[in-house]
PDB file of C-alpha atoms in Angstrom:
ATOM      1  CA  MET A 261    -124.212 -36.222   5.335  1.00 43.00           C
ATOM      2  CA  TRP A 262    -120.277 -35.690   4.123  1.00 47.00           C
ATOM      3  CA  TYR A 263    -118.877 -38.342   1.866  1.00 48.00           C
ATOM      4  CA  ASP A 264    -114.814 -39.143   1.474  1.00 48.00           C
ATOM      5  CA  LEU A 265    -114.008 -38.329  -2.065  1.00 46.00           C
ATOM      6  CA  LYS A 266    -111.095 -40.554  -2.034  1.00 46.00           C
ATOM      7  CA  ILE A 267    -113.154 -43.634  -0.657  1.00 44.00           C
ATOM      8  CA  LEU A 268    -116.053 -42.991  -3.347  1.00 43.00           C
ATOM      9  CA  LYS A 269    -113.846 -42.896  -6.115  1.00 46.00           C
ATOM     10  CA  LEU A 270    -116.441 -40.901  -8.241  1.00 46.00           C
ATOM     11  CA  ASP A 271    -115.634 -40.262 -11.441  1.00 47.00           C
ATOM     12  CA  LEU A 272    -116.848 -36.653 -11.678  1.00 47.00           C
ATOM     13  CA  HIS A 273    -116.283 -36.469 -15.273  1.00 45.00           C
ATOM     14  CA  LEU A 274    -119.375 -38.241 -16.046  1.00 47.00           C
ATOM     15  CA  PHE A 275    -121.589 -35.718 -14.424  1.00 47.00           C
ATOM     16  CA  ASN A 276    -122.949 -32.439 -15.595  1.00 46.00           C
ATOM     17  CA  PHE A 277    -123.678 -30.562 -12.381  1.00 44.00           C
ATOM     18  CA  THR A 278    -125.481 -26.873 -11.277  1.00 42.00           C
ATOM     19  CA  TYR A 279    -122.592 -24.654  -9.341  1.00 44.00           C
ATOM     20  CA  LYS A 280    -124.567 -21.265  -7.865  1.00 46.00           C
ATOM     21  CA  ASP A 281    -127.265 -21.606 -10.719  1.00 43.00           C
ATOM     22  CA  LYS A 282    -125.102 -22.206 -13.505  1.00 46.00           C
ATOM     23  CA  ASP A 283    -124.312 -25.262 -15.814  1.00 46.00           C
ATOM     24  CA  VAL A 284    -120.590 -26.882 -15.135  1.00 47.00           C
ATOM     25  CA  ALA A 285    -119.474 -29.598 -17.644  1.00 49.00           C
ATOM     26  CA  MET A 286    -115.993 -30.715 -16.428  1.00 59.00           C
ATOM     27  CA  ALA A 287    -114.024 -31.352 -19.807  1.00 74.00           C
ATOM     28  CA  LEU A 288    -111.442 -33.689 -19.286  1.00 85.00           C
ATOM     29  CA  GLU A 289    -108.164 -34.149 -21.982  1.00 90.00           C
ATOM     30  CA  LYS A 290    -106.641 -37.329 -22.313  1.00 94.00           C
ATOM     31  CA  ILE A 291    -103.390 -36.821 -22.057  1.00 95.00           C
ATOM     32  CA  THR A 292    -100.047 -39.304 -22.799  1.00 97.00           C
ATOM     33  CA  ILE A 293     -96.476 -38.735 -21.033  1.00 97.00           C
ATOM     34  CA  GLY A 294     -93.308 -40.987 -22.166  1.00 98.00           C
ATOM     35  CA  VAL A 295     -91.608 -42.550 -18.983  1.00 98.00           C
ATOM     36  CA  ASP A 296     -88.657 -44.087 -19.126  1.00 97.00           C
ATOM     37  CA  GLY A 297     -86.468 -46.241 -16.596  1.00 97.00           C
ATOM     38  CA  MET A 298     -89.064 -48.270 -15.730  1.00 97.00           C
ATOM     39  CA  SER A 299     -88.167 -51.775 -15.680  1.00 96.00           C
ATOM     40  CA  CYS A 300     -91.274 -54.183 -13.537  1.00 96.00           C
ATOM     41  CA  GLY A 301     -94.884 -54.032 -12.410  1.00 96.00           C
ATOM     42  CA  HIS A 302     -93.517 -52.003  -9.158  1.00 97.00           C
ATOM     43  CA  CYS A 303     -91.740 -48.925 -11.094  1.00 97.00           C
ATOM     44  CA  SER A 304     -94.862 -48.773 -13.202  1.00 97.00           C
ATOM     45  CA  GLY A 305     -97.742 -49.099  -9.728  1.00 97.00           C
ATOM     46  CA  MET A 306     -94.724 -45.902  -8.467  1.00 98.00           C
ATOM     47  CA  VAL A 307     -95.525 -43.988 -11.402  1.00 98.00           C
ATOM     48  CA  LYS A 308     -99.760 -44.799 -11.639  1.00 98.00           C
ATOM     49  CA  LYS A 309     -99.490 -43.748  -7.715  1.00 98.00           C
ATOM     50  CA  THR A 310     -97.473 -40.727  -8.274  1.00 98.00           C
ATOM     51  CA  LEU A 311    -100.228 -39.103 -10.849  1.00 98.00           C
ATOM     52  CA  GLU A 312    -103.273 -40.319  -8.633  1.00 97.00           C
ATOM     53  CA  GLU A 313    -102.449 -38.404  -6.131  1.00 97.00           C
ATOM     54  CA  MET A 314    -102.266 -34.995  -8.519  1.00 97.00           C
ATOM     55  CA  PRO A 315    -105.483 -32.962  -7.966  1.00 95.00           C
ATOM     56  CA  GLY A 316    -107.259 -32.882 -11.384  1.00 94.00           C
ATOM     57  CA  ILE A 317    -105.607 -36.242 -12.807  1.00 96.00           C
ATOM     58  CA  SER A 318    -107.804 -39.317 -13.241  1.00 95.00           C
ATOM     59  CA  ASN A 319    -108.160 -42.815 -15.210  1.00 96.00           C
ATOM     60  CA  VAL A 320    -103.924 -43.119 -14.990  1.00 97.00           C
ATOM     61  CA  SER A 321    -103.014 -46.459 -17.035  1.00 98.00           C
ATOM     62  CA  VAL A 322     -99.292 -46.797 -17.228  1.00 98.00           C
ATOM     63  CA  ASP A 323     -98.057 -49.036 -19.841  1.00 97.00           C
ATOM     64  CA  LEU A 324     -94.534 -50.620 -18.589  1.00 96.00           C
ATOM     65  CA  GLU A 325     -93.520 -52.268 -22.415  1.00 96.00           C
ATOM     66  CA  GLY A 326     -94.300 -49.252 -24.088  1.00 97.00           C
ATOM     67  CA  LYS A 327     -93.201 -46.382 -21.662  1.00 97.00           C
ATOM     68  CA  LYS A 328     -96.079 -44.131 -21.667  1.00 98.00           C
ATOM     69  CA  ALA A 329     -98.496 -43.164 -18.688  1.00 98.00           C
ATOM     70  CA  VAL A 330    -102.155 -42.148 -20.447  1.00 97.00           C
ATOM     71  CA  PHE A 331    -104.908 -40.422 -18.217  1.00 97.00           C
ATOM     72  CA  ASP A 332    -107.484 -37.426 -17.948  1.00 95.00           C
ATOM     73  CA  ALA A 333    -106.459 -34.523 -16.730  1.00 94.00           C
ATOM     74  CA  ASP A 334    -108.840 -31.382 -16.230  1.00 92.00           C
ATOM     75  CA  ASN A 335    -106.883 -28.666 -17.216  1.00 89.00           C
ATOM     76  CA  PRO A 336    -104.070 -29.503 -20.216  1.00 87.00           C
ATOM     77  CA  ASP A 337    -101.119 -27.238 -18.007  1.00 89.00           C
ATOM     78  CA  LEU A 338    -101.282 -30.207 -15.788  1.00 93.00           C
ATOM     79  CA  ILE A 339     -99.336 -31.994 -18.025  1.00 95.00           C
ATOM     80  CA  ASP A 340     -95.932 -30.367 -17.194  1.00 96.00           C
ATOM     81  CA  LYS A 341     -96.583 -30.693 -13.601  1.00 97.00           C
ATOM     82  CA  ALA A 342     -97.314 -34.256 -14.715  1.00 97.00           C
ATOM     83  CA  VAL A 343     -94.007 -34.874 -16.123  1.00 97.00           C
ATOM     84  CA  GLU A 344     -92.074 -33.505 -13.230  1.00 97.00           C
ATOM     85  CA  ALA A 345     -93.801 -35.487 -10.482  1.00 97.00           C
ATOM     86  CA  VAL A 346     -92.578 -38.228 -12.448  1.00 98.00           C
ATOM     87  CA  THR A 347     -89.841 -37.227 -12.505  1.00 98.00           C
ATOM     88  CA  GLU A 348     -89.142 -36.119  -9.208  1.00 97.00           C
ATOM     89  CA  ALA A 349     -90.249 -39.881  -8.341  1.00 97.00           C
ATOM     90  CA  GLY A 350     -87.192 -40.928 -10.052  1.00 97.00           C
ATOM     91  CA  TYR A 351     -87.735 -42.308 -13.653  1.00 98.00           C
ATOM     92  CA  THR A 352     -87.457 -39.849 -17.296  1.00 97.00           C
ATOM     93  CA  ALA A 353     -90.690 -38.315 -18.151  1.00 97.00           C
ATOM     94  CA  SER A 354     -91.105 -36.146 -21.052  1.00 97.00           C
ATOM     95  CA  LYS A 355     -93.896 -34.954 -22.931  1.00 93.00           C
ATOM     96  CA  ILE A 356     -94.864 -36.746 -26.061  1.00 89.00           C
TER      97      ILE A 356
END
């Protein structure tokens, strides 16, 4: 039986699972980036959508007034890619 994980929206970081007889625990890191140039709910929605579409990023929340985005990443190196993606979407993003 096959499931589309995008439809199920499984929160995999809540699970420990076994892969090839080895225990694997997914460790997620909470990351915050600064986002400038958002002026309305549509802007914050675009930033959220941009980050949610990135592999390895989950639980995205965007604070319009605080000018920041917070998300879980399965790799801390994703911060650079997230900043780049948000910048390409038309906003000024930076590491905090």
